[in-house]
PDB file of C-alpha atoms in Angstrom:
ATOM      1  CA  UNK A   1       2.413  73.324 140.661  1.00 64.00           C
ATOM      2  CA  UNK A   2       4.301  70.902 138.685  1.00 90.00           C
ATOM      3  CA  UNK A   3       6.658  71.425 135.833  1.00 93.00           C
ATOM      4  CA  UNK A   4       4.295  70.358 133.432  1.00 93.00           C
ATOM      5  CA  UNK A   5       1.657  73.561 134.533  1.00 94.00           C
ATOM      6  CA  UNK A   6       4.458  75.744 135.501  1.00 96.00           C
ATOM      7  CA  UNK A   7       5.785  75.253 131.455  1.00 96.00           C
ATOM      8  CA  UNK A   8       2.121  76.064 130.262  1.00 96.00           C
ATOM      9  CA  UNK A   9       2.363  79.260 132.380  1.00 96.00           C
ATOM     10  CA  UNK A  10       5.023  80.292 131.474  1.00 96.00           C
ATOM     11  CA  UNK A  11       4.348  79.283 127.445  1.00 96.00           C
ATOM     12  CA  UNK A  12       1.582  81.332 127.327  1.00 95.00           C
ATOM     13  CA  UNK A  13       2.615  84.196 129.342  1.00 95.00           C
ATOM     14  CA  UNK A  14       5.975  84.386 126.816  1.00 95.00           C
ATOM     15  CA  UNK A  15       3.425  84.463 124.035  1.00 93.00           C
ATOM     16  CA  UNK A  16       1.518  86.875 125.347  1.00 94.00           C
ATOM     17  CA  UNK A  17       4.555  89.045 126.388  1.00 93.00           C
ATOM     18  CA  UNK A  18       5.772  88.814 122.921  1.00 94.00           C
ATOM     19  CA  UNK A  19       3.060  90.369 121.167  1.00 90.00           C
ATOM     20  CA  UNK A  20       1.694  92.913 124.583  1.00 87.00           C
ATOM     21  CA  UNK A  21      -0.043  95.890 122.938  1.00 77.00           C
ATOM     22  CA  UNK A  22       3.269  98.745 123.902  1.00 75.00           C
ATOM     23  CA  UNK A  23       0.242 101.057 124.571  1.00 70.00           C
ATOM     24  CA  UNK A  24      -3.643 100.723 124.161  1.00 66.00           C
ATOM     25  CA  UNK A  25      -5.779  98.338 122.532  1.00 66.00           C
ATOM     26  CA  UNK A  26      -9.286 101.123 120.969  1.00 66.00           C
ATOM     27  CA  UNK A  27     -11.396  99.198 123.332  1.00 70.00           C
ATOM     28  CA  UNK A  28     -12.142 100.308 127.264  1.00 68.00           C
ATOM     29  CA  UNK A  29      -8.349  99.699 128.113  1.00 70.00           C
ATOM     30  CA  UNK A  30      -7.325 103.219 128.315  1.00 76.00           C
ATOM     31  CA  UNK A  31      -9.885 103.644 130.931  1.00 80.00           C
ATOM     32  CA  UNK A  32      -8.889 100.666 132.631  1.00 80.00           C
ATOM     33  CA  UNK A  33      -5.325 102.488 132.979  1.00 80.00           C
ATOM     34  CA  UNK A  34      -6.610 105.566 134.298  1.00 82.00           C
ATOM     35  CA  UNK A  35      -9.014 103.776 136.885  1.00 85.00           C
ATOM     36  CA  UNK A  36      -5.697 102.283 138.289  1.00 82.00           C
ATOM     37  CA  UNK A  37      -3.609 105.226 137.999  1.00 82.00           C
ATOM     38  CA  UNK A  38      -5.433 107.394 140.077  1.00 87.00           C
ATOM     39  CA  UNK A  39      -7.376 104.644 141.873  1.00 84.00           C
ATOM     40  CA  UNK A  40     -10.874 106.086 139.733  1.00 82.00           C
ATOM     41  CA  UNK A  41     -13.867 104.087 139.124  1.00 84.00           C
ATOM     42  CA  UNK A  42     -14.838 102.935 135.900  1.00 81.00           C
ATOM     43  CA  UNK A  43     -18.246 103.103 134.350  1.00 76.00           C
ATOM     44  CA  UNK A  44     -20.651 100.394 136.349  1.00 77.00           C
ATOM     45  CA  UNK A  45     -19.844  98.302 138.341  1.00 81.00           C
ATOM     46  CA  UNK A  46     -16.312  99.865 138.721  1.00 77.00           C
ATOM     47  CA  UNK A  47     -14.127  96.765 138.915  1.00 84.00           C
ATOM     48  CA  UNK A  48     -12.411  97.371 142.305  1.00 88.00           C
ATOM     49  CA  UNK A  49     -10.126  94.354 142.645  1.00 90.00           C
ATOM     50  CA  UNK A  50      -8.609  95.074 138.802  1.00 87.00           C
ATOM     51  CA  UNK A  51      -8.348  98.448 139.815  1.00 89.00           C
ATOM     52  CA  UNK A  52      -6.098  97.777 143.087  1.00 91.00           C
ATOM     53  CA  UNK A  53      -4.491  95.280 140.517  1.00 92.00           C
ATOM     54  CA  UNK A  54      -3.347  97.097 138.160  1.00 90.00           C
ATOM     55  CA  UNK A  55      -2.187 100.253 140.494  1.00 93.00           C
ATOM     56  CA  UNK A  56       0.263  97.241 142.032  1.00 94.00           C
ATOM     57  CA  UNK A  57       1.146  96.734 138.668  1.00 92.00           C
ATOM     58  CA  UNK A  58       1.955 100.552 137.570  1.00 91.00           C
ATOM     59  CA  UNK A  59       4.436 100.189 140.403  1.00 92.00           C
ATOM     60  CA  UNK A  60       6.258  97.406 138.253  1.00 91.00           C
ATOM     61  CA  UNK A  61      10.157  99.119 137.196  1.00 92.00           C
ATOM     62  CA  UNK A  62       9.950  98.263 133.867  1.00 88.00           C
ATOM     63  CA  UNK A  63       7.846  99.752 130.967  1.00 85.00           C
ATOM     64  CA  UNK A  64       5.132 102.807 130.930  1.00 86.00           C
ATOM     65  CA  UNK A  65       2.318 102.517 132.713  1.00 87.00           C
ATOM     66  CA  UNK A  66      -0.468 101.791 130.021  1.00 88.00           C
ATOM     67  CA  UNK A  67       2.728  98.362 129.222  1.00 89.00           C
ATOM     68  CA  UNK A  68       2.434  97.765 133.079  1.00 90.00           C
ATOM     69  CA  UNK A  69      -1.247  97.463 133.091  1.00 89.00           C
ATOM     70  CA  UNK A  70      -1.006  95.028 129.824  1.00 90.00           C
ATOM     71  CA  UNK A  71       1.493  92.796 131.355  1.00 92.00           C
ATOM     72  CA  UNK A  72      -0.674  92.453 134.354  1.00 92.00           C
ATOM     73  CA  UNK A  73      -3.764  91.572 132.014  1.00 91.00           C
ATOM     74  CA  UNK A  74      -1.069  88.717 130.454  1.00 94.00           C
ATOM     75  CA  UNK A  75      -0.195  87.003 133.723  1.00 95.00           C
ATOM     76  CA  UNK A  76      -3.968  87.092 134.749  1.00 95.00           C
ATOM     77  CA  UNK A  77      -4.692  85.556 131.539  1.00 95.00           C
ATOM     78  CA  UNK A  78      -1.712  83.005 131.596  1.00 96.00           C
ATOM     79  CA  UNK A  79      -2.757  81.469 135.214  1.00 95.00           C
ATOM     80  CA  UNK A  80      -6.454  81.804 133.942  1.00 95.00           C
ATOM     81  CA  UNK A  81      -5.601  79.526 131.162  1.00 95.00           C
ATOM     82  CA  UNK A  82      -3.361  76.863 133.652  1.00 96.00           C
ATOM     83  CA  UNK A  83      -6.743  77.089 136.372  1.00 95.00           C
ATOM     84  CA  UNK A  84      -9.243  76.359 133.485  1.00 94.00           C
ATOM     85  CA  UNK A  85      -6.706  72.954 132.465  1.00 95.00           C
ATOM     86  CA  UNK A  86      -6.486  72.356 135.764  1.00 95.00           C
ATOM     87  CA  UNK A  87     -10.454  72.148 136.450  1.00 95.00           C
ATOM     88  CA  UNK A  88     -10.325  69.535 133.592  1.00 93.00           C
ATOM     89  CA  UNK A  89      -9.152  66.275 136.264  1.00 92.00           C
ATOM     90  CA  UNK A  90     -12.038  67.513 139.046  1.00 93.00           C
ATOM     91  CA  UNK A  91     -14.757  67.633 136.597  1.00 94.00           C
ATOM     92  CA  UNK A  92     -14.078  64.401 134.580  1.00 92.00           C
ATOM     93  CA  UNK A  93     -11.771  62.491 136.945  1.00 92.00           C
ATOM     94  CA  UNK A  94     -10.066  59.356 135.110  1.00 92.00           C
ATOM     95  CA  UNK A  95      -6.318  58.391 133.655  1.00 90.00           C
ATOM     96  CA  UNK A  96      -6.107  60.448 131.309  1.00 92.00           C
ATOM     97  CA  UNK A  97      -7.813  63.875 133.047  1.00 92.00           C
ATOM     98  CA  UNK A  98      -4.424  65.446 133.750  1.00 91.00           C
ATOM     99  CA  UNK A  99      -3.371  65.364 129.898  1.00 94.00           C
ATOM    100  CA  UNK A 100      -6.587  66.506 128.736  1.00 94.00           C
ATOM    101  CA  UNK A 101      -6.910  69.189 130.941  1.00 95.00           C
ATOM    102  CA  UNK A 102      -2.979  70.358 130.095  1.00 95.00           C
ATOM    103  CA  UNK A 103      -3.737  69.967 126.086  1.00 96.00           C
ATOM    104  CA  UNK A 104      -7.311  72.055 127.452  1.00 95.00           C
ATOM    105  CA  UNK A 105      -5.079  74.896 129.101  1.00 96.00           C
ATOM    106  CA  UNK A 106      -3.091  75.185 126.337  1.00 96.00           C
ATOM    107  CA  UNK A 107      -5.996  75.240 123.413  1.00 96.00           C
ATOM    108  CA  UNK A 108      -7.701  78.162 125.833  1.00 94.00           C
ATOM    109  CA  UNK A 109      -3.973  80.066 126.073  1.00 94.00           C
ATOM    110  CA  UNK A 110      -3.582  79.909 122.340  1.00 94.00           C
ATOM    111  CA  UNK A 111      -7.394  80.510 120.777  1.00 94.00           C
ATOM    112  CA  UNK A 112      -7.633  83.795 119.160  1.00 92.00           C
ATOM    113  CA  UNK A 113      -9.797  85.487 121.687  1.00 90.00           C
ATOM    114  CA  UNK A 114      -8.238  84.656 125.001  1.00 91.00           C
ATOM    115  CA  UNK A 115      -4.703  85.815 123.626  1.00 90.00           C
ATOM    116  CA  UNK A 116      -6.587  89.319 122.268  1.00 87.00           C
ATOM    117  CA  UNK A 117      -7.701  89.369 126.191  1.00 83.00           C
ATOM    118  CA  UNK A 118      -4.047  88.476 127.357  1.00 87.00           C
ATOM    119  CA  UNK A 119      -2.775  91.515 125.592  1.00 87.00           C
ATOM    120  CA  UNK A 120      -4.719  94.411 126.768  1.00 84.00           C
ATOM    121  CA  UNK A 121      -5.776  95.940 130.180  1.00 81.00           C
ATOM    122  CA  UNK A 122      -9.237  95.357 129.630  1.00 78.00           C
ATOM    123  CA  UNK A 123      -8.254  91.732 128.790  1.00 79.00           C
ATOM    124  CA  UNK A 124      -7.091  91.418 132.581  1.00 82.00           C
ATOM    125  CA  UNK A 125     -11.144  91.712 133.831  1.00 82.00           C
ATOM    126  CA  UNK A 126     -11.870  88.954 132.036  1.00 83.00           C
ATOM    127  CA  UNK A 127      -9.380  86.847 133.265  1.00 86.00           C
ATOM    128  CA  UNK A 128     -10.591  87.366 136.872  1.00 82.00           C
ATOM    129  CA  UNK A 129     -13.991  86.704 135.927  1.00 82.00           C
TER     130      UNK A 129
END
């Protein structure tokens, strides 16, 4: 990764950081938290991979649980936003890809509705998706 990426990532997951809900967004995120918790299954389809996810991040020494959970949801969403820049220069290769798909990353990172999904547990699903 170069600097360049590795600054977007680390841009948007200080954002994100910055203003992570301290507890639970009134969405499905509290049932996110107790799926990984106790290793439960959500309402359909169950969402086994953010489940193991999130019980590696409740292991995290920093923070409550339902924090834990959020801050996992605001990495995901971080490297989500440096992938989707990063597709920019494979889809439309030409001189000027690699700065159009950084300026990309960064518009996704910062739109209103990616950073509402980079601050709550439930957020973190659609990151992987």
């Amino acid at each position: 990764m170069t600097p360049a990426w590795a600054a977007l990532f680390l841009a948007a997951f200080g954002l994100y950081v910055r203003t992570l809900h301290p507890a639970y967004q009134l969405d499905d995120s509290p049932e996110t938290v107790a799926a990984c918790l106790g290793l439960g299954v959500q309402h359909a389809p169950g969402y086994p991979l953010l489940t193991l996810l999130g019980r590696l991040a409740t292991a995290l020494p920093v923070g409550g649980p339902y924090w834990r959970v959020n801050l996992l949801a605001a990495a995901l969403s971080a490297l989500a936003a440096v992938l989707a820049g990063r597709l920019v220069p494979l889809l439309f290769p030409s001189r000027a890809a690699g700065r159009a798909g950084w300026i990309a990353g960064a518009c996704l990172a910062a739109s209103a509705l990616w950073w509402e999904c980079g601050v709550s547990a439930k957020g973190a699903l659609y990151a992987l998706n």
